[in-house]
PDB file of C-alpha atoms in Angstrom:
ATOM      1  CA  MET A 275       3.836  -6.583 -24.488  1.00 93.00           C
ATOM      2  CA  ARG A 276       2.385  -8.986 -22.890  1.00 98.00           C
ATOM      3  CA  LEU A 277       3.069  -8.483 -18.912  1.00 99.00           C
ATOM      4  CA  GLY A 278       1.270 -10.032 -15.814  1.00 99.00           C
ATOM      5  CA  GLY A 279       0.986  -8.988 -12.906  1.00 99.00           C
ATOM      6  CA  LEU A 280       0.239 -10.145  -8.980  1.00 99.00           C
ATOM      7  CA  GLU A 281      -0.661  -8.724  -6.419  1.00 98.00           C
ATOM      8  CA  ALA A 282      -0.447 -10.383  -3.627  1.00 97.00           C
ATOM      9  CA  GLY A 283      -2.571  -9.922  -0.166  1.00 92.00           C
ATOM     10  CA  GLY A 284      -3.284 -11.850   2.900  1.00 87.00           C
ATOM     11  CA  THR A 285      -6.573 -12.501   2.470  1.00 89.00           C
ATOM     12  CA  LYS A 286      -6.696 -12.495  -2.130  1.00 95.00           C
ATOM     13  CA  MET A 287      -4.264 -13.090  -4.861  1.00 98.00           C
ATOM     14  CA  VAL A 288      -5.198 -10.860  -8.145  1.00 98.00           C
ATOM     15  CA  MET A 289      -3.889 -12.217 -11.641  1.00 99.00           C
ATOM     16  CA  CYS A 290      -3.745 -10.376 -14.271  1.00 99.00           C
ATOM     17  CA  VAL A 291      -2.392  -9.930 -18.299  1.00 99.00           C
ATOM     18  CA  GLY A 292      -2.500  -6.491 -19.092  1.00 99.00           C
ATOM     19  CA  ASP A 293       0.489  -4.101 -21.615  1.00 98.00           C
ATOM     20  CA  GLU A 294       2.641  -1.235 -20.653  1.00 98.00           C
ATOM     21  CA  ASN A 295      -0.467   1.604 -21.244  1.00 98.00           C
ATOM     22  CA  GLY A 296      -2.744  -0.179 -18.500  1.00 97.00           C
ATOM     23  CA  GLU A 297      -4.911  -1.964 -20.221  1.00 97.00           C
ATOM     24  CA  ILE A 298      -6.308  -5.534 -18.552  1.00 98.00           C
ATOM     25  CA  PHE A 299      -6.860  -7.540 -20.359  1.00 98.00           C
ATOM     26  CA  GLU A 300      -8.011 -10.300 -18.189  1.00 98.00           C
ATOM     27  CA  GLN A 301      -8.104 -10.632 -14.509  1.00 98.00           C
ATOM     28  CA  VAL A 302      -9.083 -13.113 -12.258  1.00 98.00           C
ATOM     29  CA  SER A 303      -8.341 -13.526  -7.795  1.00 98.00           C
ATOM     30  CA  ILE A 304      -8.330 -16.446  -5.363  1.00 98.00           C
ATOM     31  CA  PRO A 305      -8.150 -17.102  -1.508  1.00 97.00           C
ATOM     32  CA  THR A 306      -4.391 -16.567  -0.248  1.00 96.00           C
ATOM     33  CA  ARG A 307      -4.309 -20.014   1.634  1.00 97.00           C
ATOM     34  CA  THR A 308      -1.157 -21.595   1.931  1.00 97.00           C
ATOM     35  CA  PRO A 309       2.221 -21.188  -0.350  1.00 98.00           C
ATOM     36  CA  ALA A 310       1.786 -25.600  -1.765  1.00 98.00           C
ATOM     37  CA  GLU A 311      -2.459 -24.769  -2.040  1.00 98.00           C
ATOM     38  CA  THR A 312      -2.067 -21.082  -3.716  1.00 98.00           C
ATOM     39  CA  ILE A 313       0.978 -21.434  -5.783  1.00 98.00           C
ATOM     40  CA  PRO A 314       0.484 -23.666  -8.246  1.00 98.00           C
ATOM     41  CA  GLU A 315      -2.750 -22.208  -9.043  1.00 98.00           C
ATOM     42  CA  ILE A 316      -0.754 -19.068  -9.626  1.00 99.00           C
ATOM     43  CA  ILE A 317       1.525 -20.473 -11.884  1.00 99.00           C
ATOM     44  CA  LYS A 318      -1.443 -22.550 -13.898  1.00 98.00           C
ATOM     45  CA  TRP A 319      -3.135 -19.343 -14.989  1.00 99.00           C
ATOM     46  CA  PHE A 320      -0.152 -17.581 -15.547  1.00 99.00           C
ATOM     47  CA  SER A 321       1.299 -20.485 -17.090  1.00 98.00           C
ATOM     48  CA  ASP A 322      -0.604 -20.629 -20.943  1.00 96.00           C
ATOM     49  CA  LYS A 323      -0.847 -16.207 -20.761  1.00 98.00           C
ATOM     50  CA  ASN A 324       2.714 -16.024 -22.790  1.00 98.00           C
ATOM     51  CA  ILE A 325       3.319 -13.253 -20.592  1.00 99.00           C
ATOM     52  CA  ASP A 326       6.863 -11.874 -20.983  1.00 99.00           C
ATOM     53  CA  ALA A 327       7.612 -10.129 -17.679  1.00 99.00           C
ATOM     54  CA  LEU A 328       6.299 -10.426 -13.875  1.00 99.00           C
ATOM     55  CA  GLY A 329       6.097  -7.795 -11.421  1.00 99.00           C
ATOM     56  CA  ILE A 330       4.716  -9.034  -8.483  1.00 99.00           C
ATOM     57  CA  GLY A 331       3.576  -6.144  -4.940  1.00 98.00           C
ATOM     58  CA  CYS A 332       2.892  -8.539  -1.908  1.00 98.00           C
ATOM     59  CA  PHE A 333       2.407  -8.526   1.102  1.00 93.00           C
ATOM     60  CA  GLY A 334       5.457  -7.885   4.056  1.00 87.00           C
ATOM     61  CA  PRO A 335       7.694  -7.518   5.473  1.00 91.00           C
ATOM     62  CA  ILE A 336       9.336  -8.958   2.688  1.00 95.00           C
ATOM     63  CA  ASP A 337      13.674  -8.044   0.742  1.00 96.00           C
ATOM     64  CA  VAL A 338      13.029  -6.121  -1.504  1.00 96.00           C
ATOM     65  CA  SER A 339      16.917  -5.550  -2.236  1.00 95.00           C
ATOM     66  CA  PRO A 340      17.531  -7.023  -5.888  1.00 94.00           C
ATOM     67  CA  GLU A 341      20.965  -7.849  -4.614  1.00 94.00           C
ATOM     68  CA  SER A 342      19.762  -9.977  -1.823  1.00 95.00           C
ATOM     69  CA  PRO A 343      20.446 -13.201  -1.805  1.00 96.00           C
ATOM     70  CA  THR A 344      17.019 -13.536  -0.284  1.00 97.00           C
ATOM     71  CA  TYR A 345      15.409 -10.813  -2.470  1.00 97.00           C
ATOM     72  CA  GLY A 346      12.254 -11.444  -3.241  1.00 98.00           C
ATOM     73  CA  GLN A 347      11.456 -13.769   0.205  1.00 98.00           C
ATOM     74  CA  ILE A 348       8.676 -13.087   3.102  1.00 97.00           C
ATOM     75  CA  LEU A 349       9.611 -12.578   6.093  1.00 94.00           C
ATOM     76  CA  GLU A 350       9.097 -12.644   9.496  1.00 88.00           C
ATOM     77  CA  THR A 351       4.935 -12.148   8.786  1.00 87.00           C
ATOM     78  CA  PRO A 352       1.978 -12.972  11.229  1.00 81.00           C
ATOM     79  CA  LYS A 353       0.590 -14.348   8.065  1.00 88.00           C
ATOM     80  CA  LEU A 354       2.793 -17.876   9.710  1.00 90.00           C
ATOM     81  CA  PRO A 355       2.329 -20.224   6.300  1.00 95.00           C
ATOM     82  CA  TRP A 356       4.159 -18.049   4.312  1.00 97.00           C
ATOM     83  CA  VAL A 357       7.757 -17.185   7.028  1.00 96.00           C
ATOM     84  CA  HIS A 358      10.125 -17.035   4.422  1.00 97.00           C
ATOM     85  CA  TYR A 359       8.946 -18.045   1.450  1.00 98.00           C
ATOM     86  CA  ASP A 360      11.145 -17.831  -1.476  1.00 98.00           C
ATOM     87  CA  LEU A 361       8.376 -16.410  -3.086  1.00 98.00           C
ATOM     88  CA  LEU A 362      10.136 -15.646  -6.189  1.00 98.00           C
ATOM     89  CA  LYS A 363      12.239 -17.732  -6.304  1.00 98.00           C
ATOM     90  CA  GLU A 364       9.961 -20.098  -7.012  1.00 98.00           C
ATOM     91  CA  LEU A 365       8.018 -18.581  -8.858  1.00 99.00           C
ATOM     92  CA  GLN A 366      10.834 -17.751 -11.173  1.00 98.00           C
ATOM     93  CA  LYS A 367      11.446 -21.691 -11.597  1.00 97.00           C
ATOM     94  CA  GLU A 368       8.178 -22.488 -13.277  1.00 98.00           C
ATOM     95  CA  LEU A 369       7.832 -19.683 -15.210  1.00 98.00           C
ATOM     96  CA  LYS A 370      10.944 -18.420 -16.042  1.00 98.00           C
ATOM     97  CA  VAL A 371      10.294 -14.574 -17.312  1.00 98.00           C
ATOM     98  CA  PRO A 372      12.160 -11.645 -16.289  1.00 98.00           C
ATOM     99  CA  MET A 373       9.912 -10.856 -13.134  1.00 99.00           C
ATOM    100  CA  LYS A 374      10.480  -7.879  -9.969  1.00 98.00           C
ATOM    101  CA  VAL A 375       8.727  -7.519  -6.631  1.00 98.00           C
ATOM    102  CA  ASP A 376       8.332  -4.452  -4.314  1.00 97.00           C
ATOM    103  CA  THR A 377       5.767  -4.283  -1.287  1.00 96.00           C
ATOM    104  CA  ASP A 378       1.578  -3.809  -2.084  1.00 96.00           C
ATOM    105  CA  VAL A 379       1.318  -0.652  -1.112  1.00 97.00           C
ATOM    106  CA  ASN A 380       4.990   0.636  -3.010  1.00 97.00           C
ATOM    107  CA  ALA A 381       2.670  -1.242  -6.127  1.00 98.00           C
ATOM    108  CA  SER A 382      -0.029   1.770  -5.263  1.00 98.00           C
ATOM    109  CA  CYS A 383       2.149   3.949  -5.111  1.00 98.00           C
ATOM    110  CA  LEU A 384       3.019   3.026  -8.996  1.00 98.00           C
ATOM    111  CA  GLY A 385       0.334   2.170 -10.014  1.00 98.00           C
ATOM    112  CA  GLU A 386      -1.232   6.131  -9.721  1.00 98.00           C
ATOM    113  CA  MET A 387       2.500   8.026 -10.546  1.00 98.00           C
ATOM    114  CA  VAL A 388       2.335   5.740 -14.115  1.00 98.00           C
ATOM    115  CA  PHE A 389      -1.462   5.457 -14.474  1.00 98.00           C
ATOM    116  CA  GLY A 390      -3.555   7.442 -11.770  1.00 98.00           C
ATOM    117  CA  CYS A 391      -3.802  11.345 -10.366  1.00 98.00           C
ATOM    118  CA  ALA A 392       0.028  11.562  -9.453  1.00 98.00           C
ATOM    119  CA  LYS A 393       1.003  10.743 -13.281  1.00 97.00           C
ATOM    120  CA  GLY A 394       3.604  13.245 -13.562  1.00 96.00           C
ATOM    121  CA  ILE A 395       4.973  13.636 -10.189  1.00 98.00           C
ATOM    122  CA  ASP A 396       7.900  12.299  -9.193  1.00 97.00           C
ATOM    123  CA  SER A 397       7.443  12.021  -5.375  1.00 98.00           C
ATOM    124  CA  VAL A 398       4.632  10.687  -3.795  1.00 99.00           C
ATOM    125  CA  LEU A 399       2.945   9.093  -0.482  1.00 99.00           C
ATOM    126  CA  TYR A 400       0.453   6.111  -0.946  1.00 98.00           C
ATOM    127  CA  MET A 401      -1.019   5.673   2.349  1.00 98.00           C
ATOM    128  CA  THR A 402      -3.354   2.239   2.746  1.00 97.00           C
ATOM    129  CA  ILE A 403      -5.970   2.032   6.571  1.00 96.00           C
ATOM    130  CA  GLY A 404      -7.346  -0.764   6.217  1.00 92.00           C
ATOM    131  CA  THR A 405      -7.372  -3.858   7.963  1.00 89.00           C
ATOM    132  CA  GLY A 406      -3.501  -1.754   8.790  1.00 91.00           C
ATOM    133  CA  VAL A 407      -1.805   0.956   7.441  1.00 95.00           C
ATOM    134  CA  GLY A 408       0.732   0.793   4.861  1.00 95.00           C
ATOM    135  CA  VAL A 409       2.953   3.405   3.224  1.00 97.00           C
ATOM    136  CA  GLY A 410       4.492   3.650   0.149  1.00 97.00           C
ATOM    137  CA  ILE A 411       6.894   6.355  -0.712  1.00 98.00           C
ATOM    138  CA  CYS A 412       8.532   7.328  -4.050  1.00 97.00           C
ATOM    139  CA  ILE A 413      10.916  10.306  -3.805  1.00 96.00           C
ATOM    140  CA  GLY A 414      12.839  11.721  -7.190  1.00 96.00           C
ATOM    141  CA  GLY A 415      10.911   8.917  -9.060  1.00 94.00           C
ATOM    142  CA  ASN A 416      12.553   6.304  -7.067  1.00 94.00           C
ATOM    143  CA  LEU A 417      10.230   3.211  -4.340  1.00 95.00           C
ATOM    144  CA  VAL A 418      11.605   4.290  -1.036  1.00 94.00           C
ATOM    145  CA  HIS A 419      13.580   0.976  -0.145  1.00 92.00           C
ATOM    146  CA  GLY A 420      16.819   0.754   2.194  1.00 86.00           C
ATOM    147  CA  MET A 421      17.425  -1.677   4.922  1.00 87.00           C
ATOM    148  CA  LEU A 422      14.138  -3.146   4.349  1.00 84.00           C
ATOM    149  CA  HIS A 423      10.932  -1.362   3.378  1.00 87.00           C
ATOM    150  CA  PRO A 424       8.743   2.197   4.929  1.00 89.00           C
ATOM    151  CA  GLU A 425       7.141   0.408   8.340  1.00 91.00           C
ATOM    152  CA  ALA A 426       5.153   4.363   8.592  1.00 95.00           C
ATOM    153  CA  GLY A 427       2.185   2.809  10.365  1.00 95.00           C
ATOM    154  CA  HIS A 428       3.867   1.912  13.380  1.00 95.00           C
ATOM    155  CA  ILE A 429       5.198   6.104  14.367  1.00 97.00           C
ATOM    156  CA  PHE A 430       4.165   6.949  17.049  1.00 98.00           C
ATOM    157  CA  ILE A 431       1.810   9.249  17.689  1.00 98.00           C
ATOM    158  CA  ASN A 432      -0.076  11.316  20.290  1.00 98.00           C
ATOM    159  CA  LYS A 433      -3.646   9.252  21.231  1.00 97.00           C
ATOM    160  CA  HIS A 434      -6.359  11.868  21.756  1.00 98.00           C
ATOM    161  CA  PRO A 435      -7.394  13.426  24.858  1.00 97.00           C
ATOM    162  CA  GLU A 436     -11.219  11.772  23.917  1.00 97.00           C
ATOM    163  CA  ASP A 437     -10.103   8.112  23.103  1.00 97.00           C
ATOM    164  CA  LYS A 438     -11.249   5.597  25.625  1.00 93.00           C
ATOM    165  CA  GLY A 439      -9.009   2.136  24.169  1.00 92.00           C
ATOM    166  CA  ASN A 440      -6.104   1.029  24.278  1.00 94.00           C
ATOM    167  CA  CYS A 441      -3.688   0.118  20.800  1.00 95.00           C
ATOM    168  CA  ILE A 442      -3.940  -3.004  20.223  1.00 94.00           C
ATOM    169  CA  CYS A 443      -0.802  -3.089  18.307  1.00 92.00           C
ATOM    170  CA  PRO A 444       0.950  -6.354  19.488  1.00 90.00           C
ATOM    171  CA  TYR A 445       4.646  -4.455  19.516  1.00 90.00           C
ATOM    172  CA  HIS A 446       4.088  -0.815  19.881  1.00 92.00           C
ATOM    173  CA  ASP A 447       2.321   1.015  22.744  1.00 92.00           C
ATOM    174  CA  SER A 448       1.597   4.221  21.118  1.00 95.00           C
ATOM    175  CA  CYS A 449       1.338   3.617  17.397  1.00 96.00           C
ATOM    176  CA  PHE A 450      -0.318   4.633  14.037  1.00 98.00           C
ATOM    177  CA  GLU A 451      -1.690   1.465  12.946  1.00 96.00           C
ATOM    178  CA  GLY A 452      -2.596  -0.481  16.606  1.00 96.00           C
ATOM    179  CA  LEU A 453      -5.209   3.107  17.025  1.00 98.00           C
ATOM    180  CA  ALA A 454      -6.399   3.811  13.651  1.00 98.00           C
ATOM    181  CA  ALA A 455      -6.376   0.677  11.521  1.00 96.00           C
ATOM    182  CA  GLY A 456      -9.850  -0.700  10.853  1.00 95.00           C
ATOM    183  CA  PRO A 457      -9.724  -3.663  13.807  1.00 95.00           C
ATOM    184  CA  SER A 458      -8.733  -0.668  16.635  1.00 97.00           C
ATOM    185  CA  ILE A 459     -11.485   1.210  15.768  1.00 97.00           C
ATOM    186  CA  GLU A 460     -13.753  -1.767  15.715  1.00 97.00           C
ATOM    187  CA  THR A 461     -12.412  -3.351  19.308  1.00 96.00           C
ATOM    188  CA  ARG A 462     -12.771   0.721  20.343  1.00 96.00           C
ATOM    189  CA  TRP A 463     -16.233   1.308  20.150  1.00 96.00           C
ATOM    190  CA  GLY A 464     -17.821  -2.536  18.830  1.00 96.00           C
ATOM    191  CA  ARG A 465     -18.986  -1.919  15.697  1.00 96.00           C
ATOM    192  CA  LYS A 466     -17.034  -2.096  12.044  1.00 95.00           C
ATOM    193  CA  ALA A 467     -16.267   1.154  10.891  1.00 94.00           C
ATOM    194  CA  TYR A 468     -18.755   1.325   8.367  1.00 92.00           C
ATOM    195  CA  ASP A 469     -21.292   0.849  10.377  1.00 95.00           C
ATOM    196  CA  LEU A 470     -20.560   4.045  12.788  1.00 97.00           C
ATOM    197  CA  ALA A 471     -20.624   6.836  10.189  1.00 94.00           C
ATOM    198  CA  ASP A 472     -23.051   8.787  11.952  1.00 94.00           C
ATOM    199  CA  ASN A 473     -21.001   8.887  15.106  1.00 97.00           C
ATOM    200  CA  ASP A 474     -18.946  12.340  15.392  1.00 97.00           C
ATOM    201  CA  LEU A 475     -16.599  10.907  17.583  1.00 98.00           C
ATOM    202  CA  VAL A 476     -15.577   8.762  15.646  1.00 98.00           C
ATOM    203  CA  TRP A 477     -14.356  10.393  12.548  1.00 98.00           C
ATOM    204  CA  GLU A 478     -13.099  13.330  15.452  1.00 98.00           C
ATOM    205  CA  ILE A 479     -11.009  10.709  16.656  1.00 98.00           C
ATOM    206  CA  GLU A 480      -9.777   9.011  13.408  1.00 98.00           C
ATOM    207  CA  SER A 481      -9.430  12.209  11.308  1.00 99.00           C
ATOM    208  CA  GLU A 482      -6.990  13.218  14.531  1.00 99.00           C
ATOM    209  CA  TYR A 483      -4.717  10.511  14.183  1.00 99.00           C
ATOM    210  CA  ILE A 484      -4.579  10.791  10.511  1.00 99.00           C
ATOM    211  CA  ALA A 485      -3.275  14.430  10.373  1.00 99.00           C
ATOM    212  CA  GLN A 486      -0.748  13.472  12.894  1.00 99.00           C
ATOM    213  CA  ALA A 487       0.573  10.967  10.637  1.00 99.00           C
ATOM    214  CA  LEU A 488       0.794  13.142   7.683  1.00 99.00           C
ATOM    215  CA  VAL A 489       2.145  15.905   9.117  1.00 99.00           C
ATOM    216  CA  ASN A 490       5.194  13.851   9.979  1.00 98.00           C
ATOM    217  CA  TYR A 491       5.226  12.606   6.829  1.00 99.00           C
ATOM    218  CA  ILE A 492       5.225  15.571   5.310  1.00 99.00           C
ATOM    219  CA  LEU A 493       8.352  16.967   7.488  1.00 98.00           C
ATOM    220  CA  THR A 494      10.062  14.130   7.314  1.00 97.00           C
ATOM    221  CA  VAL A 495       9.301  12.907   3.613  1.00 97.00           C
ATOM    222  CA  SER A 496       7.890  15.994   1.424  1.00 98.00           C
ATOM    223  CA  PRO A 497       5.867  14.462  -0.878  1.00 98.00           C
ATOM    224  CA  LYS A 498       4.238  16.796  -4.086  1.00 99.00           C
ATOM    225  CA  LYS A 499       0.511  14.438  -3.043  1.00 99.00           C
ATOM    226  CA  ILE A 500      -0.488  12.665  -0.829  1.00 99.00           C
ATOM    227  CA  ILE A 501      -2.120   9.915  -1.998  1.00 99.00           C
ATOM    228  CA  LEU A 502      -5.309   8.139   0.687  1.00 98.00           C
ATOM    229  CA  GLY A 503      -6.571   4.445  -0.070  1.00 96.00           C
ATOM    230  CA  GLY A 504      -7.990   1.470   2.291  1.00 94.00           C
ATOM    231  CA  GLY A 505     -11.698   0.330   3.477  1.00 93.00           C
ATOM    232  CA  VAL A 506     -11.269   3.145   5.951  1.00 96.00           C
ATOM    233  CA  MET A 507     -10.743   5.909   3.933  1.00 97.00           C
ATOM    234  CA  HIS A 508     -13.949   4.825   1.938  1.00 95.00           C
ATOM    235  CA  GLN A 509     -15.546   7.352   4.801  1.00 95.00           C
ATOM    236  CA  GLU A 510     -15.692  10.471   2.588  1.00 88.00           C
ATOM    237  CA  ARG A 511     -16.012  12.741   5.608  1.00 95.00           C
ATOM    238  CA  LEU A 512     -12.435  12.518   6.704  1.00 98.00           C
ATOM    239  CA  PHE A 513     -10.283  13.675   3.760  1.00 99.00           C
ATOM    240  CA  PRO A 514     -12.291  17.581   4.939  1.00 99.00           C
ATOM    241  CA  MET A 515     -11.411  16.918   8.313  1.00 99.00           C
ATOM    242  CA  VAL A 516      -8.128  15.584   8.013  1.00 99.00           C
ATOM    243  CA  ARG A 517      -7.103  18.142   5.350  1.00 99.00           C
ATOM    244  CA  LYS A 518      -8.280  20.986   7.866  1.00 99.00           C
ATOM    245  CA  LYS A 519      -6.473  19.625  10.992  1.00 99.00           C
ATOM    246  CA  VAL A 520      -3.059  19.077   8.220  1.00 99.00           C
ATOM    247  CA  THR A 521      -3.046  22.405   8.160  1.00 98.00           C
ATOM    248  CA  LYS A 522      -3.639  23.643  11.098  1.00 98.00           C
ATOM    249  CA  MET A 523      -0.966  21.530  12.861  1.00 99.00           C
ATOM    250  CA  LEU A 524       1.312  22.539  10.384  1.00 98.00           C
ATOM    251  CA  ASN A 525       0.382  25.512  11.594  1.00 98.00           C
ATOM    252  CA  GLY A 526       1.883  27.896   8.273  1.00 96.00           C
ATOM    253  CA  TYR A 527       5.892  26.316   8.955  1.00 97.00           C
ATOM    254  CA  LEU A 528       6.058  25.453   5.526  1.00 96.00           C
ATOM    255  CA  ASN A 529       4.427  27.459   2.286  1.00 93.00           C
ATOM    256  CA  THR A 530       4.513  26.117  -1.014  1.00 97.00           C
ATOM    257  CA  LYS A 531       2.051  25.776  -3.273  1.00 98.00           C
ATOM    258  CA  GLU A 532       1.314  21.768  -3.054  1.00 98.00           C
ATOM    259  CA  LEU A 533      -0.178  22.840   0.399  1.00 98.00           C
ATOM    260  CA  LYS A 534      -2.062  25.973  -0.639  1.00 97.00           C
ATOM    261  CA  ASP A 535      -3.743  23.487  -3.110  1.00 98.00           C
ATOM    262  CA  MET A 536      -4.927  21.269   0.650  1.00 98.00           C
ATOM    263  CA  ASP A 537      -7.706  19.239  -1.919  1.00 98.00           C
ATOM    264  CA  ASN A 538      -5.462  18.887  -4.298  1.00 98.00           C
ATOM    265  CA  TYR A 539      -2.955  17.278  -2.542  1.00 99.00           C
ATOM    266  CA  ILE A 540      -4.662  14.660   0.198  1.00 99.00           C
ATOM    267  CA  VAL A 541      -7.078  12.894  -2.470  1.00 98.00           C
ATOM    268  CA  PRO A 542      -8.187   9.710  -2.302  1.00 98.00           C
ATOM    269  CA  ASN A 543      -6.816   7.236  -5.028  1.00 97.00           C
ATOM    270  CA  SER A 544      -8.343   7.353  -8.593  1.00 97.00           C
ATOM    271  CA  LEU A 545      -8.180   3.769  -9.994  1.00 96.00           C
ATOM    272  CA  SER A 546     -11.126   2.369  -8.728  1.00 91.00           C
ATOM    273  CA  ASP A 547      -8.604  -0.110  -6.627  1.00 91.00           C
ATOM    274  CA  ASN A 548      -6.907  -1.393  -8.855  1.00 96.00           C
ATOM    275  CA  GLN A 549      -3.179   0.292  -8.525  1.00 97.00           C
ATOM    276  CA  GLY A 550      -2.183  -2.475  -7.045  1.00 98.00           C
ATOM    277  CA  ILE A 551      -2.108  -4.351  -9.887  1.00 98.00           C
ATOM    278  CA  LEU A 552      -1.371  -1.764 -12.152  1.00 99.00           C
ATOM    279  CA  GLY A 553       2.020  -0.896 -10.132  1.00 98.00           C
ATOM    280  CA  ALA A 554       2.372  -4.969 -10.586  1.00 99.00           C
ATOM    281  CA  ILE A 555       2.105  -4.535 -14.316  1.00 99.00           C
ATOM    282  CA  GLU A 556       4.124  -1.697 -14.555  1.00 98.00           C
ATOM    283  CA  LEU A 557       6.729  -3.716 -11.764  1.00 98.00           C
ATOM    284  CA  GLY A 558       6.820  -6.875 -14.733  1.00 99.00           C
ATOM    285  CA  ARG A 559       7.461  -3.915 -17.430  1.00 99.00           C
ATOM    286  CA  GLN A 560      10.564  -2.770 -15.637  1.00 98.00           C
ATOM    287  CA  ALA A 561      11.684  -6.242 -14.799  1.00 98.00           C
ATOM    288  CA  LEU A 562      11.720  -6.701 -18.708  1.00 98.00           C
ATOM    289  CA  GLU A 563      12.899  -3.817 -19.816  1.00 98.00           C
ATOM    290  CA  GLU A 564      16.017  -4.483 -16.844  1.00 97.00           C
ATOM    291  CA  ALA A 565      16.876  -8.306 -18.192  1.00 95.00           C
ATOM    292  CA  ARG A 566      17.259  -6.716 -21.750  1.00 88.00           C
TER     293      ARG A 566
END
């Protein structure tokens, strides 16, 4: 089985050919430019790879409902050249193989569940904190979709009393992404997160925001494992701080074996930042299976 995977990000497109066991045979990346510049390169690369199917994990918002007439269409994205671009249809028109599309964070969640640290667990939450906040959720073995897909980066949280900055989200006054994503850290402190490793207050505030969000997810989604990725989470000191704050905020309300083992409940991603492309490969496997 030769499966294509496409991780369509806002800054780069990662393409690979692999198999259902997660072995990657070939992998390349190209910059994300306009559709007219980017899509022909993707089609050209895959056209001679003899793939049986293609899975796509894409930046959002994107229509992820297979029953929708606009399935696979990118919606009202800030990446203006891509607004209402029919990504799936354009790729299907040229490559003519079964395809399946989901969000990039759902693909990452799927990658960890099939090939990574969440293997064998049927209810998982994957969150990335970088230039934005994205959340992928799988419950009972199924990726969560509804009228669209989770936009859990925009839940409202309480501002830390020592935070002198402002929420930078253009839509909300006090949302998680606007207070905790990389650009918010840089706006608040005048330096990028990786240059602030020794500033304790930076990570006190950041861990508070992450913990607030995770407590809300725990209480509403009840995942059996939480996986955190993205550039901000490269600051490893965050993990023990977040675990401690989550435990304190829950205040003994829930009594589960997962929450008693917090070190194995809230964990970093485990696939060397390949969770998204491996999740795309799994989407390709599913597309092939559903087409049979």
